[in-house]
mmCIF file of C-alpha atoms in Angstrom:
data_model
loop_
_atom_site.group_PDB
_atom_site.id
_atom_site.type_symbol
_atom_site.label_atom_id
_atom_site.label_comp_id
_atom_site.label_asym_id
_atom_site.label_seq_id
_atom_site.Cartn_x
_atom_site.Cartn_y
_atom_site.Cartn_z
ATOM 1 C CA MET Q 1 -32.725 23.154 -32.501
ATOM 2 C CA PRO Q 2 -32.888 19.917 -30.455
ATOM 3 C CA ARG Q 3 -36.154 18.936 -28.840
ATOM 4 C CA PRO Q 4 -36.406 19.384 -25.056
ATOM 5 C CA ILE Q 5 -35.756 16.427 -22.791
ATOM 6 C CA GLU Q 6 -38.929 15.267 -21.019
ATOM 7 C CA ILE Q 7 -39.366 12.994 -18.013
ATOM 8 C CA VAL Q 8 -42.524 10.917 -18.572
ATOM 9 C CA PRO Q 9 -44.075 7.696 -17.244
ATOM 10 C CA ALA Q 10 -43.192 4.610 -19.281
ATOM 11 C CA THR Q 11 -45.816 3.166 -21.604
ATOM 12 C CA PRO Q 12 -46.154 -0.349 -23.052
ATOM 13 C CA GLY Q 13 -44.929 1.001 -26.400
ATOM 14 C CA MET Q 14 -41.559 1.822 -24.803
ATOM 15 C CA LEU Q 15 -40.846 -1.755 -23.689
ATOM 16 C CA PRO Q 16 -38.237 -2.507 -26.409
ATOM 17 C CA GLU Q 17 -36.230 0.613 -25.504
ATOM 18 C CA LEU Q 18 -36.546 -0.077 -21.773
ATOM 19 C CA SER Q 19 -35.421 -3.658 -22.250
ATOM 20 C CA ALA Q 20 -32.386 -2.401 -24.190
ATOM 21 C CA LEU Q 21 -31.564 0.016 -21.362
ATOM 22 C CA LEU Q 22 -31.698 -2.813 -18.822
ATOM 23 C CA GLY Q 23 -29.396 -4.777 -21.116
ATOM 24 C CA LEU Q 24 -26.885 -1.908 -20.900
ATOM 25 C CA LEU Q 25 -27.203 -1.852 -17.129
ATOM 26 C CA PHE Q 26 -26.774 -5.582 -16.624
ATOM 27 C CA ALA Q 27 -23.895 -5.830 -19.120
ATOM 28 C CA GLN Q 28 -21.815 -4.107 -16.431
ATOM 29 C CA GLU Q 29 -22.534 -6.861 -13.883
ATOM 30 C CA SER Q 30 -19.743 -9.418 -13.710
ATOM 31 C CA ASP Q 31 -21.462 -11.668 -11.161
ATOM 32 C CA PHE Q 32 -25.028 -11.599 -12.472
ATOM 33 C CA ALA Q 33 -26.557 -13.254 -15.529
ATOM 34 C CA PRO Q 34 -29.986 -11.645 -16.038
ATOM 35 C CA ASP Q 35 -32.915 -13.353 -17.696
ATOM 36 C CA PRO Q 36 -34.155 -10.986 -20.461
ATOM 37 C CA ASP Q 37 -37.644 -12.543 -20.427
ATOM 38 C CA ALA Q 38 -37.936 -12.056 -16.676
ATOM 39 C CA GLN Q 39 -36.750 -8.447 -17.068
ATOM 40 C CA LEU Q 40 -39.434 -7.801 -19.660
ATOM 41 C CA ARG Q 41 -42.137 -9.372 -17.467
ATOM 42 C CA GLY Q 42 -41.024 -7.196 -14.562
ATOM 43 C CA LEU Q 43 -41.206 -4.051 -16.684
ATOM 44 C CA GLU Q 44 -44.663 -4.991 -17.947
ATOM 45 C CA MET Q 45 -45.901 -5.692 -14.420
ATOM 46 C CA ILE Q 46 -44.796 -2.274 -13.146
ATOM 47 C CA ILE Q 47 -46.211 -0.429 -16.169
ATOM 48 C CA ASP Q 48 -49.536 -2.272 -15.783
ATOM 49 C CA ALA Q 49 -49.823 -1.717 -12.001
ATOM 50 C CA PRO Q 50 -49.256 1.934 -10.981
ATOM 51 C CA ALA Q 51 -49.953 1.040 -7.342
ATOM 52 C CA LEU Q 52 -46.899 -1.239 -7.415
ATOM 53 C CA GLY Q 53 -44.513 1.332 -8.845
ATOM 54 C CA ARG Q 54 -43.595 3.506 -11.788
ATOM 55 C CA ILE Q 55 -40.920 3.601 -14.416
ATOM 56 C CA LEU Q 56 -39.920 7.109 -15.418
ATOM 57 C CA VAL Q 57 -38.292 7.682 -18.783
ATOM 58 C CA ALA Q 58 -36.138 10.534 -20.047
ATOM 59 C CA ARG Q 59 -36.887 11.079 -23.710
ATOM 60 C CA GLN Q 60 -36.142 13.560 -26.433
ATOM 61 C CA GLY Q 61 -38.861 13.312 -29.039
ATOM 62 C CA ASP Q 62 -39.249 9.577 -29.676
ATOM 63 C CA GLU Q 63 -35.742 8.729 -28.456
ATOM 64 C CA VAL Q 64 -35.483 7.160 -24.985
ATOM 65 C CA LEU Q 65 -32.354 8.439 -23.195
ATOM 66 C CA GLY Q 66 -32.684 6.849 -19.767
ATOM 67 C CA MET Q 67 -34.960 5.335 -17.166
ATOM 68 C CA VAL Q 68 -35.393 4.815 -13.446
ATOM 69 C CA GLY Q 69 -37.632 2.368 -11.600
ATOM 70 C CA LEU Q 70 -39.597 3.378 -8.497
ATOM 71 C CA LEU Q 71 -41.211 0.611 -6.431
ATOM 72 C CA PHE Q 72 -43.733 1.244 -3.638
ATOM 73 C CA THR Q 73 -44.139 -0.751 -0.450
ATOM 74 C CA LEU Q 74 -45.144 -0.275 3.196
ATOM 75 C CA SER Q 75 -42.632 0.164 6.002
ATOM 76 C CA THR Q 76 -43.577 -1.493 9.257
ATOM 77 C CA ALA Q 77 -40.978 0.667 11.035
ATOM 78 C CA LEU Q 78 -42.423 3.926 9.718
ATOM 79 C CA GLY Q 79 -46.012 2.732 9.416
ATOM 80 C CA ALA Q 80 -46.140 4.458 6.057
ATOM 81 C CA LYS Q 81 -45.757 3.993 2.319
ATOM 82 C CA VAL Q 82 -42.143 4.100 1.134
ATOM 83 C CA ALA Q 83 -40.401 3.899 -2.220
ATOM 84 C CA MET Q 84 -37.221 2.338 -3.543
ATOM 85 C CA LEU Q 85 -35.364 3.677 -6.551
ATOM 86 C CA GLU Q 86 -33.663 1.067 -8.660
ATOM 87 C CA ASP Q 87 -32.267 0.351 -12.112
ATOM 88 C CA MET Q 88 -31.342 3.889 -13.077
ATOM 89 C CA VAL Q 89 -29.570 3.866 -16.430
ATOM 90 C CA VAL Q 90 -28.748 6.423 -19.117
ATOM 91 C CA THR Q 91 -27.707 5.621 -22.684
ATOM 92 C CA PRO Q 92 -23.980 6.054 -23.379
ATOM 93 C CA ALA Q 93 -24.664 8.883 -25.872
ATOM 94 C CA ALA Q 94 -26.650 10.840 -23.249
ATOM 95 C CA ARG Q 95 -24.247 10.470 -20.304
ATOM 96 C CA GLY Q 96 -22.861 13.690 -18.906
ATOM 97 C CA GLU Q 97 -26.034 15.620 -19.763
ATOM 98 C CA GLY Q 98 -27.493 15.625 -16.234
ATOM 99 C CA ILE Q 99 -30.228 13.177 -17.197
ATOM 100 C CA GLY Q 100 -29.558 10.873 -14.237
ATOM 101 C CA GLY Q 101 -30.039 13.764 -11.841
ATOM 102 C CA ARG Q 102 -33.254 14.829 -13.543
ATOM 103 C CA LEU Q 103 -34.597 11.263 -13.344
ATOM 104 C CA LEU Q 104 -33.691 11.067 -9.656
ATOM 105 C CA GLU Q 105 -35.350 14.392 -8.854
ATOM 106 C CA ALA Q 106 -38.497 13.446 -10.799
ATOM 107 C CA ALA Q 107 -38.702 10.084 -9.031
ATOM 108 C CA VAL Q 108 -38.351 11.642 -5.576
ATOM 109 C CA ALA Q 109 -41.027 14.237 -6.445
ATOM 110 C CA LEU Q 110 -43.333 11.455 -7.666
ATOM 111 C CA ALA Q 111 -42.771 9.466 -4.464
ATOM 112 C CA GLU Q 112 -43.698 12.513 -2.428
ATOM 113 C CA ARG Q 113 -46.869 13.095 -4.483
ATOM 114 C CA GLU Q 114 -47.764 9.431 -3.919
ATOM 115 C CA GLY Q 115 -47.630 9.982 -0.148
ATOM 116 C CA CYS Q 116 -44.371 8.113 0.459
ATOM 117 C CA ARG Q 117 -42.526 8.887 3.675
ATOM 118 C CA ARG Q 118 -39.083 7.692 2.582
ATOM 119 C CA VAL Q 119 -37.150 7.021 -0.613
ATOM 120 C CA THR Q 120 -34.304 4.512 -0.551
ATOM 121 C CA LEU Q 121 -31.774 3.796 -3.244
ATOM 122 C CA LEU Q 122 -28.861 1.430 -3.353
ATOM 123 C CA THR Q 123 -25.398 2.185 -4.634
ATOM 124 C CA ASP Q 124 -22.163 0.240 -4.747
ATOM 125 C CA GLY Q 125 -20.030 0.862 -1.686
ATOM 126 C CA ASP Q 126 -17.077 1.868 -3.867
ATOM 127 C CA ASN Q 127 -19.029 4.254 -6.123
ATOM 128 C CA LEU Q 128 -17.849 7.502 -4.580
ATOM 129 C CA THR Q 129 -19.198 9.623 -7.428
ATOM 130 C CA ALA Q 130 -22.713 8.311 -6.826
ATOM 131 C CA GLN Q 131 -22.366 8.712 -3.069
ATOM 132 C CA ARG Q 132 -21.311 12.351 -3.421
ATOM 133 C CA PHE Q 133 -24.166 13.024 -5.836
ATOM 134 C CA TYR Q 134 -26.756 11.515 -3.480
ATOM 135 C CA ALA Q 135 -25.338 13.395 -0.492
ATOM 136 C CA ARG Q 136 -25.652 16.698 -2.406
ATOM 137 C CA HIS Q 137 -29.300 15.894 -3.124
ATOM 138 C CA GLY Q 138 -30.333 15.303 0.472
ATOM 139 C CA PHE Q 139 -29.866 11.558 0.796
ATOM 140 C CA ASN Q 140 -28.196 10.196 3.917
ATOM 141 C CA ALA Q 141 -26.166 7.003 4.006
ATOM 142 C CA SER Q 142 -26.895 4.171 6.369
ATOM 143 C CA ALA Q 143 -23.346 2.840 6.626
ATOM 144 C CA MET Q 144 -22.192 2.923 2.989
ATOM 145 C CA GLN Q 145 -25.506 1.863 1.510
ATOM 146 C CA PRO Q 146 -28.464 2.104 1.165
ATOM 147 C CA TRP Q 147 -29.012 5.845 0.797
ATOM 148 C CA ARG Q 148 -32.245 7.205 2.225
ATOM 149 C CA ARG Q 149 -34.172 10.421 2.132
ATOM 150 C CA LEU Q 150 -37.099 11.199 4.392
ATOM 151 C CA LEU Q 151 -39.815 13.125 2.605
ATOM 152 C CA GLY Q 152 -41.981 15.893 3.972
ATOM 153 C CA VAL Q 153 -45.146 13.785 4.034
ATOM 154 C CA LYS Q 154 -46.683 13.126 7.436
ATOM 155 C CA ALA Q 155 -46.531 9.451 8.406
#
């Protein structure tokens, strides 16, 4: 019987797997040449500073299946803490298992627990599958992107 899939905060010991996941993500970018060292420093900074953000990981036992980054900031318009979801990626072997949706839901729940008033995520304007998914999960588009969801926390 396979082990259950868990959504957990990233730890420093997961950095090699997280770096590999970012490599998968950025390999799809035709107009962007990422710096692997800068990526690793960014991951370390977020893991070391929970007030700055969190990286959530989907794992099955010791195997990392996917990740999503959640960054915190303050909105001058809302006068409240807000979050941005970025760099969601799932390993090719785990695609189609609903892991992306579970990561998204866990990240939104974490943002709400952290007192955030809004979660924003970006998607490509031509990614209709992503847009439909976000719309089903309560996100509203501002033009084509970004997608935003207001949370139930009082500002």
